[in-house]
mmCIF file of C-alpha atoms and ligand atoms in Angstrom:
data_model
loop_
_atom_site.group_PDB
_atom_site.id
_atom_site.type_symbol
_atom_site.label_atom_id
_atom_site.label_comp_id
_atom_site.label_asym_id
_atom_site.label_seq_id
_atom_site.Cartn_x
_atom_site.Cartn_y
_atom_site.Cartn_z
ATOM 1 C CA MET A 19 -0.042 -0.139 -0.100
ATOM 2 C CA LYS A 20 0.951 3.586 -0.509
ATOM 3 C CA LEU A 21 0.909 5.215 2.851
ATOM 4 C CA LEU A 22 1.226 8.790 4.295
ATOM 5 C CA VAL A 23 2.369 8.650 7.936
ATOM 6 C CA THR A 24 2.104 11.771 10.244
ATOM 7 C CA ASN A 25 1.632 12.498 13.922
ATOM 8 C CA ASP A 26 1.600 15.123 16.456
ATOM 9 C CA ASP A 27 4.729 14.153 18.655
ATOM 10 C CA GLY A 28 7.226 15.170 16.121
ATOM 11 C CA VAL A 29 8.964 13.519 13.479
ATOM 12 C CA PHE A 30 11.578 11.668 15.305
ATOM 13 C CA ALA A 31 9.019 10.496 18.103
ATOM 14 C CA PRO A 32 9.481 6.720 18.895
ATOM 15 C CA GLY A 33 5.687 6.220 17.963
ATOM 16 C CA ILE A 34 5.822 7.063 14.426
ATOM 17 C CA ILE A 35 9.258 5.504 14.027
ATOM 18 C CA ALA A 36 7.836 2.205 15.358
ATOM 19 C CA LEU A 37 4.851 2.391 12.870
ATOM 20 C CA ALA A 38 6.804 3.301 9.834
ATOM 21 C CA SER A 39 9.326 0.422 10.673
ATOM 22 C CA PHE A 40 6.626 -2.300 10.847
ATOM 23 C CA LEU A 41 5.088 -0.881 7.507
ATOM 24 C CA ALA A 42 8.169 -0.722 5.636
ATOM 25 C CA LYS A 43 9.061 -4.185 6.814
ATOM 26 C CA ARG A 44 6.165 -5.748 5.272
ATOM 27 C CA GLY A 45 6.644 -3.976 2.009
ATOM 28 C CA ASP A 46 4.222 -0.828 2.182
ATOM 29 C CA GLU A 47 5.510 2.183 0.378
ATOM 30 C CA CYS A 48 5.791 4.770 3.369
ATOM 31 C CA THR A 49 6.304 8.479 3.155
ATOM 32 C CA VAL A 50 6.330 10.385 6.410
ATOM 33 C CA VAL A 51 5.401 14.101 6.730
ATOM 34 C CA ALA A 52 5.254 15.163 10.200
ATOM 35 C CA PRO A 53 5.886 18.259 12.348
ATOM 36 C CA ASP A 54 9.566 19.065 12.896
ATOM 37 C CA ARG A 55 8.791 19.283 16.700
ATOM 38 C CA GLU A 56 6.093 18.081 19.292
ATOM 39 C CA ARG A 57 2.657 19.554 18.512
ATOM 40 C CA SER A 58 0.537 17.522 20.672
ATOM 41 C CA SER A 59 -2.966 19.000 21.857
ATOM 42 C CA VAL A 60 -2.810 21.771 19.101
ATOM 43 C CA GLY A 61 -6.005 20.141 17.613
ATOM 44 C CA HIS A 62 -7.130 20.895 14.126
ATOM 45 C CA ALA A 63 -5.121 24.115 13.941
ATOM 46 C CA ILE A 64 -3.830 25.290 10.400
ATOM 47 C CA THR A 65 -1.308 28.100 9.971
ATOM 48 C CA LEU A 66 -2.356 30.919 7.759
ATOM 49 C CA THR A 67 -0.355 33.696 9.030
ATOM 50 C CA ARG A 68 3.495 32.740 8.123
ATOM 51 C CA PRO A 69 5.174 30.783 5.458
ATOM 52 C CA LEU A 70 5.226 27.055 5.774
ATOM 53 C CA ARG A 71 7.943 24.974 5.042
ATOM 54 C CA ILE A 72 8.723 21.209 4.399
ATOM 55 C CA TRP A 73 12.197 19.621 3.868
ATOM 56 C CA LYS A 74 13.369 16.073 3.475
ATOM 57 C CA VAL A 75 15.319 14.884 6.408
ATOM 58 C CA PRO A 76 17.891 12.139 6.715
ATOM 59 C CA SER A 77 15.941 9.038 7.597
ATOM 60 C CA GLY A 78 18.057 8.220 10.529
ATOM 61 C CA PRO A 79 16.234 5.717 12.514
ATOM 62 C CA TYR A 80 13.809 5.023 10.143
ATOM 63 C CA PRO A 81 14.119 2.049 7.555
ATOM 64 C CA VAL A 82 16.012 3.215 4.546
ATOM 65 C CA ASN A 83 13.026 2.570 2.053
ATOM 66 C CA CYS A 84 11.085 5.316 4.112
ATOM 67 C CA THR A 85 10.929 9.052 2.734
ATOM 68 C CA VAL A 86 10.935 11.208 5.484
ATOM 69 C CA TYR A 87 9.887 14.881 5.444
ATOM 70 C CA ALA A 88 9.791 17.505 8.417
ATOM 71 C CA CYS A 89 7.216 20.176 8.405
ATOM 72 C CA ASP A 90 7.504 23.394 10.555
ATOM 73 C CA GLY A 91 3.593 23.422 10.776
ATOM 74 C CA THR A 92 0.992 21.684 12.836
ATOM 75 C CA PRO A 93 -0.121 18.132 11.987
ATOM 76 C CA SER A 94 -3.065 19.306 9.682
ATOM 77 C CA ASP A 95 -0.419 21.526 8.161
ATOM 78 C CA SER A 96 1.700 18.300 7.546
ATOM 79 C CA VAL A 97 -1.265 16.674 5.943
ATOM 80 C CA LEU A 98 -2.237 19.655 3.833
ATOM 81 C CA LEU A 99 1.189 19.975 2.502
ATOM 82 C CA ALA A 100 1.901 16.226 2.063
ATOM 83 C CA LEU A 101 -1.426 15.680 0.003
ATOM 84 C CA ASP A 102 -0.479 18.749 -2.207
ATOM 85 C CA GLU A 103 3.044 18.606 -2.613
ATOM 86 C CA VAL A 104 4.541 15.058 -1.707
ATOM 87 C CA ILE A 105 2.151 12.230 -2.074
ATOM 88 C CA PRO A 106 -1.173 13.324 -3.731
ATOM 89 C CA GLU A 107 -2.729 9.867 -4.095
ATOM 90 C CA PRO A 108 -2.023 7.541 -0.833
ATOM 91 C CA ASP A 109 -4.073 4.590 -0.252
ATOM 92 C CA LEU A 110 -4.496 5.659 3.222
ATOM 93 C CA VAL A 111 -3.353 8.171 5.743
ATOM 94 C CA LEU A 112 -1.925 7.088 9.206
ATOM 95 C CA SER A 113 -1.566 9.433 12.210
ATOM 96 C CA GLY A 114 0.406 8.197 14.995
ATOM 97 C CA ILE A 115 1.402 6.325 17.108
ATOM 98 C CA ASN A 116 0.587 8.979 19.778
ATOM 99 C CA ARG A 117 2.516 9.013 23.176
ATOM 100 C CA GLY A 118 -0.741 8.678 25.276
ATOM 101 C CA PRO A 119 -4.358 8.065 24.517
ATOM 102 C CA ASN A 120 -6.853 9.835 22.621
ATOM 103 C CA LEU A 121 -10.019 8.962 24.388
ATOM 104 C CA GLY A 122 -13.470 10.575 25.094
ATOM 105 C CA ASP A 123 -13.389 14.249 24.371
ATOM 106 C CA ASP A 124 -9.526 14.154 23.860
ATOM 107 C CA LEU A 125 -10.444 13.619 20.247
ATOM 108 C CA THR A 126 -11.274 17.406 19.748
ATOM 109 C CA TYR A 127 -7.933 18.571 21.387
ATOM 110 C CA SER A 128 -5.677 15.767 19.603
ATOM 111 C CA GLY A 129 -3.287 16.835 16.925
ATOM 112 C CA THR A 130 -3.157 13.111 16.015
ATOM 113 C CA VAL A 131 -6.721 12.694 15.418
ATOM 114 C CA SER A 132 -7.182 16.213 13.785
ATOM 115 C CA ALA A 133 -4.286 15.045 11.203
ATOM 116 C CA ALA A 134 -6.665 12.194 10.457
ATOM 117 C CA MET A 135 -9.672 14.387 10.174
ATOM 118 C CA GLU A 136 -7.847 16.793 7.810
ATOM 119 C CA ALA A 137 -7.017 13.803 5.499
ATOM 120 C CA LEU A 138 -10.742 12.984 5.638
ATOM 121 C CA ILE A 139 -11.829 16.561 4.723
ATOM 122 C CA LEU A 140 -9.540 16.151 1.846
ATOM 123 C CA GLY A 141 -11.138 12.829 0.636
ATOM 124 C CA ARG A 142 -8.839 10.457 1.830
ATOM 125 C CA SER A 143 -9.414 7.424 4.195
ATOM 126 C CA SER A 144 -7.292 7.506 7.444
ATOM 127 C CA ILE A 145 -6.626 5.925 10.848
ATOM 128 C CA ALA A 146 -5.635 7.670 13.968
ATOM 129 C CA LEU A 147 -3.352 5.517 16.386
ATOM 130 C CA SER A 148 -2.407 6.103 20.171
ATOM 131 C CA LEU A 149 -0.667 4.080 22.825
ATOM 132 C CA ASN A 150 -2.587 4.329 26.134
ATOM 133 C CA CYS A 151 0.747 4.935 27.976
ATOM 134 C CA ARG A 152 1.474 7.391 30.651
ATOM 135 C CA GLU A 153 4.830 9.681 30.771
ATOM 136 C CA ASN A 154 5.994 7.799 33.894
ATOM 137 C CA GLU A 155 5.326 4.086 32.916
ATOM 138 C CA PRO A 156 8.651 2.163 32.732
ATOM 139 C CA GLU A 157 7.724 0.693 29.196
ATOM 140 C CA HIS A 158 6.073 2.041 26.243
ATOM 141 C CA TYR A 159 4.990 -0.784 24.137
ATOM 142 C CA TYR A 160 4.706 1.145 20.708
ATOM 143 C CA GLU A 161 5.498 -2.541 18.718
ATOM 144 C CA THR A 162 2.172 -3.657 20.073
ATOM 145 C CA ALA A 163 0.394 -0.606 18.691
ATOM 146 C CA ALA A 164 2.164 -1.091 15.319
ATOM 147 C CA SER A 165 1.327 -4.916 15.050
ATOM 148 C CA VAL A 166 -2.314 -3.982 15.708
ATOM 149 C CA ALA A 167 -1.827 -1.037 12.951
ATOM 150 C CA VAL A 168 -0.623 -3.705 10.383
ATOM 151 C CA ALA A 169 -3.672 -6.071 11.162
ATOM 152 C CA LEU A 170 -6.363 -3.357 10.855
ATOM 153 C CA LEU A 171 -4.643 -2.059 7.510
ATOM 154 C CA ASP A 172 -5.209 -5.609 6.214
ATOM 155 C CA PHE A 173 -8.626 -5.401 7.475
ATOM 156 C CA VAL A 174 -9.505 -1.950 5.753
ATOM 157 C CA ARG A 175 -7.934 -3.336 2.465
ATOM 158 C CA MET A 176 -10.507 -6.027 2.583
ATOM 159 C CA PHE A 177 -13.250 -3.899 3.921
ATOM 160 C CA PRO A 178 -12.818 -0.367 3.046
ATOM 161 C CA LEU A 179 -13.935 2.296 5.475
ATOM 162 C CA SER A 180 -17.292 4.205 4.757
ATOM 163 C CA GLU A 181 -16.782 7.553 2.939
ATOM 164 C CA GLY A 182 -16.073 10.432 5.439
ATOM 165 C CA VAL A 183 -15.378 8.065 8.351
ATOM 166 C CA LEU A 184 -11.920 7.573 10.020
ATOM 167 C CA LEU A 185 -11.072 5.026 12.624
ATOM 168 C CA ASN A 186 -9.721 6.334 15.992
ATOM 169 C CA VAL A 187 -7.929 3.419 17.577
ATOM 170 C CA ASN A 188 -6.468 3.416 21.007
ATOM 171 C CA VAL A 189 -4.088 0.475 22.129
ATOM 172 C CA PRO A 190 -3.486 -0.613 25.762
ATOM 173 C CA ASN A 191 0.232 -0.221 26.989
ATOM 174 C CA LEU A 192 0.838 -3.883 27.021
ATOM 175 C CA PRO A 193 2.922 -6.657 25.440
ATOM 176 C CA LEU A 194 1.015 -7.876 22.435
ATOM 177 C CA ALA A 195 0.186 -11.317 23.991
ATOM 178 C CA MET A 196 -1.537 -9.374 26.718
ATOM 179 C CA LEU A 197 -4.064 -7.860 24.587
ATOM 180 C CA LYS A 198 -7.651 -9.381 25.045
ATOM 181 C CA GLY A 199 -8.879 -8.339 21.431
ATOM 182 C CA ILE A 200 -10.514 -5.580 19.511
ATOM 183 C CA LYS A 201 -13.713 -3.717 20.590
ATOM 184 C CA VAL A 202 -15.589 -1.655 18.132
ATOM 185 C CA THR A 203 -16.591 1.376 20.392
ATOM 186 C CA HIS A 204 -18.292 4.673 20.651
ATOM 187 C CA LYS A 205 -16.701 7.715 22.025
ATOM 188 C CA GLY A 206 -16.918 7.734 25.755
ATOM 189 C CA VAL A 207 -16.574 10.387 28.535
ATOM 190 C CA ARG A 208 -13.263 11.292 30.107
ATOM 191 C CA LEU A 209 -13.346 14.211 32.404
ATOM 192 C CA TYR A 210 -10.241 15.838 34.048
ATOM 193 C CA GLU A 211 -10.372 16.168 37.651
ATOM 194 C CA GLY A 212 -8.450 19.346 38.963
ATOM 195 C CA LYS A 213 -8.116 20.417 35.153
ATOM 196 C CA VAL A 214 -6.705 23.939 36.126
ATOM 197 C CA THR A 215 -3.795 24.067 38.791
ATOM 198 C CA ARG A 216 -2.859 27.407 40.342
ATOM 199 C CA LEU A 217 0.670 28.168 41.031
ATOM 200 C CA LYS A 218 3.095 31.043 41.881
ATOM 201 C CA ASP A 219 6.242 32.085 40.086
ATOM 202 C CA PRO A 220 9.214 33.246 41.861
ATOM 203 C CA ALA A 221 8.155 37.028 41.819
ATOM 204 C CA GLY A 222 4.939 35.917 43.398
ATOM 205 C CA ARG A 223 2.521 36.161 40.724
ATOM 206 C CA GLN A 224 -0.100 33.759 39.620
ATOM 207 C CA TYR A 225 0.166 31.270 36.944
ATOM 208 C CA PHE A 226 -1.579 28.229 35.739
ATOM 209 C CA TRP A 227 -1.187 24.745 34.365
ATOM 210 C CA ILE A 228 -3.683 22.737 32.460
ATOM 211 C CA SER A 229 -3.428 18.969 33.185
ATOM 212 C CA GLY A 230 -5.576 17.009 35.555
ATOM 213 C CA LYS A 231 -6.016 13.513 36.436
ATOM 214 C CA PRO A 232 -8.534 11.658 33.900
ATOM 215 C CA GLU A 233 -11.753 10.384 35.483
ATOM 216 C CA ASP A 234 -13.585 8.027 33.042
ATOM 217 C CA GLN A 235 -17.144 7.015 32.988
ATOM 218 C CA LEU A 236 -16.758 3.267 32.053
ATOM 219 C CA VAL A 237 -19.808 2.706 30.274
ATOM 220 C CA GLU A 238 -19.474 -0.700 28.507
ATOM 221 C CA GLY A 239 -19.105 -0.276 24.678
ATOM 222 C CA SER A 240 -17.155 3.119 25.066
ATOM 223 C CA ASP A 241 -13.683 3.650 24.287
ATOM 224 C CA VAL A 242 -12.441 4.386 27.659
ATOM 225 C CA TRP A 243 -13.995 1.090 28.935
ATOM 226 C CA ALA A 244 -12.492 -0.990 26.301
ATOM 227 C CA VAL A 245 -8.878 0.412 26.911
ATOM 228 C CA ALA A 246 -9.247 -0.038 30.557
ATOM 229 C CA ASN A 247 -10.261 -3.712 30.203
ATOM 230 C CA GLY A 248 -7.250 -4.515 28.014
ATOM 231 C CA PHE A 249 -9.111 -4.323 24.658
ATOM 232 C CA VAL A 250 -7.929 -2.293 21.707
ATOM 233 C CA SER A 251 -10.502 0.286 21.053
ATOM 234 C CA VAL A 252 -11.724 1.180 17.517
ATOM 235 C CA THR A 253 -14.024 3.854 17.098
ATOM 236 C CA PRO A 254 -15.588 5.012 13.742
ATOM 237 C CA VAL A 255 -15.595 8.889 13.882
ATOM 238 C CA HIS A 256 -17.307 11.237 11.341
ATOM 239 C CA MET A 257 -16.980 15.201 10.910
ATOM 240 C CA ASP A 258 -20.730 16.014 10.871
ATOM 241 C CA MET A 259 -21.247 17.665 14.010
ATOM 242 C CA THR A 260 -24.969 18.499 13.237
ATOM 243 C CA HIS A 261 -27.317 17.077 16.097
ATOM 244 C CA PHE A 262 -30.027 16.011 13.849
ATOM 245 C CA PRO A 263 -32.889 15.491 16.406
ATOM 246 C CA SER A 264 -32.414 19.077 17.509
ATOM 247 C CA LEU A 265 -33.339 20.332 13.894
ATOM 248 C CA THR A 266 -36.986 19.243 14.664
ATOM 249 C CA THR A 267 -37.039 20.163 18.318
ATOM 250 C CA LEU A 268 -35.534 23.879 17.562
ATOM 251 C CA GLU A 269 -38.040 24.618 14.794
ATOM 252 C CA ALA A 270 -41.112 23.206 16.750
ATOM 253 C CA ALA A 271 -39.999 25.384 19.607
ATOM 254 C CA GLY A 272 -40.033 28.395 17.159
ATOM 255 C CA ALA A 273 -36.330 29.248 16.784
ATOM 256 C CA GLU A 274 -37.007 30.235 13.187
ATOM 257 C CA LYS A 275 -39.834 32.669 14.470
ATOM 258 C CA ILE A 276 -37.527 34.564 17.183
ATOM 259 C CA ASN A 277 -38.227 38.333 16.427
ATOM 260 C CA PHE A 278 -34.999 40.256 16.094
ATOM 261 C CA LYS A 279 -36.279 43.013 14.119
HETATM 262 MN MN1 LIG B 15 0.882 13.836 20.884
#
C-alpha cells in the first residue's frame, strides 16, 4: 500500500518510527510528513499567518526505504502540504502512534486525530493510532500498537472504510500477547479532575497549569471502557457535528420565529 504517515509528537518520536518501521518491513511504500517538533494538543489548527516549509530529512532511525519529511507547521498543515506536494494519492493516511491515549473528548484537542480528520476532509481514508501509555510508565509498547496497525490495515484493505469515516484506535500499553482483543466502540466520557492548577512564579505572580487526572465513565461499549479492560478500542468517527434531532425540536420550539427586528 502507498501510505502517508504523520503524527503530532514530532517526526522523530518513537511512536511514528515504530509504525513506519513495521509498515516498511512488510513492503508498504511509506512516506512520512510530520511536524519538526512536538505539536500535541494543538487540535485541528492550520497556519495562515506565516510561510510554511517542508524539507526532506535524513531518515536516521527510520528504515532506508521510508521517505521522511519534516514540516514546521501543525499536524494538519503537514497533511495538507503532504497531499498537495509530496504524495497526492495515498491509499491511506495514518496518524500516530501517539504517545498517550486519545479517548473521549481528547479527540477534539488531539493533533493526532485532527491530522486524520484533515485527511478525511481532503477525501482520503485515514486512521489515528494512540498508545494508552503514561509518561512515567517504565515501558512504552509502541511495537504492540504497530502490530495492531498492520492487522487493521489488512482489514481495511478487504473492507474499505465508509466515505467520510476515520478510525480512532487506542491500544493498551501492554505486551502484544496480553491484549484481550478488539472492541468496536463509541466515544466515551473522560473528564479531567482538577484540570486547572494554580501556582505562583518566583516573583509571587499567579500562573496556571492545565493538566488534571482523567476520570473515566466506564460505560460498556465506550472507548475508555475498552482500553481499561485490556482491549484495543476502534471508534468510527465522522466529521458531521450536526445534532439532527435538534433540527426538529428547535424548529418546533419556534427558533425560526424569534423576532429580532
Ligand atoms: Mn501527541
